[in-house]
Amino acid sequence: MPVQSWMALASVPGANWAVLDGEADPVSAAAGYAKAGEANATTETLFEAASLSKPVLAAAIHDLVRDGSIDLDEPVARHLDFTMDIATRTTTPRHLLSHCSGLPNWRTEAGSDLVSRFKPGSDFRYSGEGYALLARLAEVVTGQTAAEVVRSRVLTPAGMTRSGYGWSAGQSPAVAWAHDAGGELMADKGPAQFETSRDAGPRRSIETWTQDERIAAAKALDKPALPVFMAPNMAAGLWTTASDYGRFARFARRYPAMNIPTVKVEGSLAWGLGWGLEQSGSDRFAWHWGANDGVANLFVLDLVSNDGLVVLTNGAGGQRVYERAARVRFGREFDAFTWLQP
């Protein structure tokens, strides 16, 4: 695929992508810059997964369901006192995994309560807060941090050796920086933003931070103690490579509930218990996108053939690159891309 020419057209400095053919190992490639004009992007460069983090957390939740630690249909409020609203307290892990809890994407005001917009289970509303709540549930039932749960139950067994929720002070991994729609460096985003959050907290691996430590770090940065301002953000804070994420897509097949349509989104689109689903006739695809400031990513998996594609980019224009790559890879249009249009 001529990905580099599409990157130039979309002003995207760098990309890392992986192609999955059935049962074969992912084949990855990279092009452009990890940091515009300075460092080359390689297949080992860590990119922000953004919301591609959510399916990875979802797989860990399914593993906890498998061993009986979590019941998909037990109200989360039985473990966590997360809201005062009576209707919202009926929210279950099934609702959170499939984005039908009615919770907002993110709160931004300190002290604001989590309240569902509609009866949980009755409609679709994409929610980062819902996945942050799932992470807290994982912590309560295991006594570990959510990042530790994901590492032991997903990252390590899936062979995602390059992936994690950040790096410790003194380490200098090869990482991709965020760039705006014109391809210009966003110097205060991406790695810089992560390191600012990391340095506000305890001097040990960020994956071991407790909830109290995450809250204290956010307050030290004069931020409200809300999930969107806390690190690690389990809904959007994974750093990964395309080949690692390709391994995850294959690993996640052991949790078939992720592929069962649970809530209708629009037309051919539905949401399973962890990622988006698109079905047209006998064609069935799982997919998810990721978008942080200056970052745009996609994965698509053909649920019939197990062929797949992962595209990670470090430019705000990356959506145009990954859409083109998916059309070429699968030889079809995707309703998901029309639904994603701003």
Coordinates of N, CA, C and O in Angstrom, one line a residue, residues 102-175:
G102 N -25.4 5.4 28.9 CA -26.0 6.7 28.9 C -25.0 7.7 29.6 O -25.3 8.9 29.7
L103 N -23.9 7.3 30.1 CA -22.9 8.2 30.7 C -22.3 9.1 29.7 O -22.1 8.7 28.5
P104 N -21.8 10.3 30.1 CA -21.1 11.2 29.1 C -19.8 10.6 28.7 O -19.2 9.7 29.3
N105 N -19.2 11.2 27.6 CA -17.9 10.8 27.2 C -16.9 11.2 28.3 O -16.2 10.3 28.8
W106 N -16.8 12.4 28.6 CA -15.9 12.9 29.8 C -16.6 14.0 30.5 O -17.1 14.9 29.9
R107 N -16.5 14.0 31.8 CA -16.8 15.2 32.6 C -15.6 16.2 32.6 O -14.4 15.7 32.5
T108 N -15.8 17.4 32.8 CA -14.7 18.4 32.9 C -14.8 19.3 34.2 O -13.9 20.1 34.5
E109 N -16.0 19.2 34.9 CA -16.2 20.0 36.1 C -16.0 19.2 37.4 O -16.5 18.1 37.5
A110 N -15.2 19.8 38.3 CA -14.9 19.2 39.5 C -16.2 19.0 40.3 O -17.0 19.9 40.4
G111 N -16.3 17.8 40.9 CA -17.4 17.6 41.8 C -18.7 17.2 41.1 O -19.7 17.0 41.7
S112 N -18.7 17.1 39.8 CA -19.9 16.8 39.0 C -20.2 15.3 39.1 O -19.3 14.5 39.1
D113 N -21.5 15.0 39.3 CA -21.9 13.6 39.4 C -22.0 12.9 38.1 O -22.2 13.5 37.0
L114 N -21.8 11.6 38.1 CA -22.0 10.8 36.9 C -23.5 10.5 36.8 O -24.0 9.8 37.7
V115 N -24.1 10.9 35.7 CA -25.5 10.7 35.5 C -25.8 10.2 34.1 O -25.3 10.8 33.1
S116 N -26.6 9.1 33.9 CA -26.9 8.6 32.6 C -28.0 9.6 32.0 O -28.9 10.1 32.6
R117 N -27.8 9.7 30.7 CA -28.8 10.5 29.9 C -30.1 9.8 29.7 O -31.1 10.4 29.5
F118 N -30.0 8.5 29.6 CA -31.2 7.6 29.4 C -31.1 6.4 30.2 O -30.1 6.1 30.9
K119 N -32.2 5.6 30.2 CA -32.1 4.3 31.0 C -31.0 3.4 30.5 O -30.9 3.1 29.3
P120 N -30.1 3.0 31.3 CA -29.0 2.2 30.9 C -29.5 1.0 30.1 O -30.4 0.3 30.5
G121 N -28.9 0.7 29.0 CA -29.2 -0.4 28.1 C -30.2 -0.1 27.0 O -30.5 -0.9 26.1
S122 N -30.7 1.2 27.0 CA -31.8 1.5 26.0 C -31.3 2.2 24.7 O -32.0 2.3 23.8
D123 N -30.0 2.7 24.7 CA -29.5 3.4 23.6 C -28.0 3.4 23.6 O -27.4 3.0 24.5
F124 N -27.4 4.0 22.5 CA -26.0 4.1 22.4 C -25.5 5.5 22.7 O -26.1 6.5 22.2
R125 N -24.5 5.6 23.5 CA -23.8 6.9 23.8 C -22.3 6.6 24.1 O -22.1 6.0 25.2
Y126 N -21.4 6.9 23.2 CA -20.0 6.6 23.4 C -19.5 7.3 24.7 O -19.7 8.5 24.9
S127 N -18.8 6.5 25.6 CA -18.5 7.0 26.9 C -17.1 6.6 27.3 O -16.9 5.4 27.7
G128 N -16.1 7.6 27.4 CA -14.9 7.3 28.0 C -15.0 7.1 29.5 O -14.3 6.3 30.1
E129 N -15.9 7.9 30.1 CA -16.2 7.7 31.6 C -16.6 6.3 31.9 O -16.3 5.7 32.9
G130 N -17.4 5.7 31.0 CA -17.8 4.3 31.2 C -16.6 3.3 31.3 O -16.6 2.4 32.1
Y131 N -15.6 3.5 30.5 CA -14.5 2.7 30.5 C -13.6 3.0 31.7 O -12.9 2.1 32.3
A132 N -13.5 4.2 32.1 CA -12.8 4.6 33.3 C -13.4 3.9 34.5 O -12.8 3.4 35.4
L133 N -14.8 3.8 34.5 CA -15.5 3.1 35.6 C -15.2 1.6 35.5 O -15.0 1.0 36.6
L134 N -15.1 1.0 34.3 CA -14.7 -0.4 34.2 C -13.4 -0.6 34.8 O -13.1 -1.7 35.5
A135 N -12.4 0.3 34.6 CA -11.1 0.1 35.2 C -11.1 0.2 36.7 O -10.4 -0.6 37.3
R136 N -11.9 1.1 37.2 CA -12.1 1.1 38.7 C -12.7 -0.2 39.2 O -12.3 -0.7 40.3
L137 N -13.6 -0.7 38.5 CA -14.2 -2.0 38.9 C -13.2 -3.1 39.0 O -13.1 -3.9 39.9
A138 N -12.3 -3.1 37.9 CA -11.3 -4.2 37.9 C -10.4 -4.0 39.1 O -9.9 -5.0 39.7
E139 N -10.1 -2.8 39.5 CA -9.2 -2.6 40.7 C -9.9 -3.1 41.9 O -9.2 -3.7 42.8
V140 N -11.1 -2.8 42.1 CA -11.8 -3.2 43.3 C -11.9 -4.7 43.5 O -11.7 -5.2 44.6
V141 N -12.2 -5.4 42.4 CA -12.4 -6.9 42.5 C -11.1 -7.6 42.5 O -11.1 -8.8 43.0
T142 N -10.0 -7.0 42.1 CA -8.7 -7.7 42.1 C -7.7 -7.3 43.1 O -6.8 -8.0 43.5
G143 N -7.8 -6.0 43.6 CA -6.9 -5.5 44.5 C -5.6 -5.0 43.8 O -4.6 -4.6 44.5
Q144 N -5.6 -5.1 42.5 CA -4.5 -4.6 41.7 C -4.9 -3.3 41.0 O -6.1 -2.9 41.0
T145 N -3.9 -2.5 40.5 CA -4.3 -1.4 39.6 C -4.8 -1.9 38.3 O -4.5 -3.0 37.9
A146 N -5.6 -1.1 37.6 CA -6.2 -1.6 36.3 C -5.1 -1.8 35.3 O -5.2 -2.8 34.5
A147 N -4.0 -1.0 35.3 CA -2.9 -1.2 34.4 C -2.2 -2.6 34.7 O -1.8 -3.3 33.7
E148 N -2.1 -2.9 35.9 CA -1.5 -4.2 36.3 C -2.4 -5.4 35.8 O -1.9 -6.4 35.4
V149 N -3.7 -5.2 36.0 CA -4.7 -6.2 35.5 C -4.5 -6.4 34.0 O -4.4 -7.5 33.5
V150 N -4.5 -5.3 33.3 CA -4.4 -5.4 31.8 C -3.1 -6.0 31.4 O -3.0 -6.9 30.5
R151 N -2.0 -5.7 32.1 CA -0.7 -6.2 31.7 C -0.7 -7.7 31.9 O -0.3 -8.5 31.0
S152 N -1.2 -8.2 33.1 CA -1.1 -9.6 33.4 C -2.1 -10.5 32.6 O -1.8 -11.6 32.2
R153 N -3.2 -9.9 32.2 CA -4.3 -10.7 31.6 C -4.4 -10.5 30.1 O -5.0 -11.3 29.4
V154 N -3.7 -9.4 29.5 CA -3.8 -9.1 28.1 C -2.4 -8.9 27.5 O -2.0 -9.6 26.6
L155 N -1.7 -7.9 27.9 CA -0.5 -7.5 27.2 C 0.5 -8.6 27.2 O 1.1 -8.9 26.2
T156 N 0.7 -9.2 28.4 CA 1.8 -10.3 28.4 C 1.3 -11.6 27.7 O 2.1 -12.0 26.8
P157 N 0.1 -12.1 27.9 CA -0.2 -13.3 27.2 C -0.4 -13.1 25.7 O -0.3 -14.0 24.9
A158 N -0.8 -11.9 25.3 CA -0.9 -11.6 23.9 C 0.4 -11.4 23.2 O 0.4 -11.3 21.9
G159 N 1.5 -11.3 23.9 CA 2.8 -11.0 23.3 C 3.0 -9.6 22.9 O 3.8 -9.3 22.0
M160 N 2.3 -8.7 23.6 CA 2.4 -7.2 23.3 C 3.6 -6.7 24.1 O 3.5 -5.9 25.1
T161 N 4.8 -7.0 23.7 CA 6.0 -6.8 24.5 C 6.4 -5.3 24.5 O 7.2 -4.9 25.4
R162 N 6.0 -4.5 23.5 CA 6.3 -3.1 23.4 C 5.3 -2.2 24.1 O 5.5 -1.0 24.2
S163 N 4.1 -2.7 24.5 CA 3.0 -1.9 24.9 C 3.0 -1.7 26.4 O 3.4 -2.5 27.2
G164 N 2.4 -0.5 26.7 CA 2.2 -0.2 28.2 C 1.6 1.2 28.3 O 1.2 1.8 27.3
Y165 N 1.5 1.7 29.5 CA 0.9 2.9 29.8 C 1.8 4.1 30.1 O 1.4 5.1 30.6
G166 N 3.0 3.9 29.6 CA 4.0 5.0 29.7 C 5.4 4.5 30.1 O 5.6 3.3 30.3
W167 N 6.3 5.4 30.4 CA 7.6 5.0 30.8 C 8.1 5.8 32.0 O 7.5 6.9 32.3
S168 N 9.0 5.3 32.7 CA 9.5 5.9 33.9 C 10.5 7.0 33.6 O 11.1 7.1 32.5
A169 N 10.6 7.9 34.6 CA 11.6 9.0 34.4 C 13.0 8.4 34.2 O 13.4 7.5 34.8
G170 N 13.7 9.0 33.3 CA 15.1 8.6 33.0 C 15.1 7.7 31.8 O 16.2 7.4 31.2
Q171 N 13.9 7.1 31.4 CA 13.9 6.3 30.2 C 13.6 7.2 29.0 O 12.9 8.2 29.1
S172 N 14.1 6.8 27.8 CA 13.9 7.6 26.6 C 13.5 6.6 25.5 O 14.2 6.4 24.5
P173 N 12.3 6.0 25.5 CA 11.9 5.2 24.4 C 11.6 6.0 23.1 O 11.4 7.2 23.2
A174 N 11.7 5.3 22.0 CA 11.3 5.9 20.8 C 9.8 6.1 20.7 O 9.1 5.1 20.7
V175 N 9.3 7.3 20.7 CA 7.9 7.6 20.8 C 7.5 8.6 19.7 O 8.3 9.4 19.2

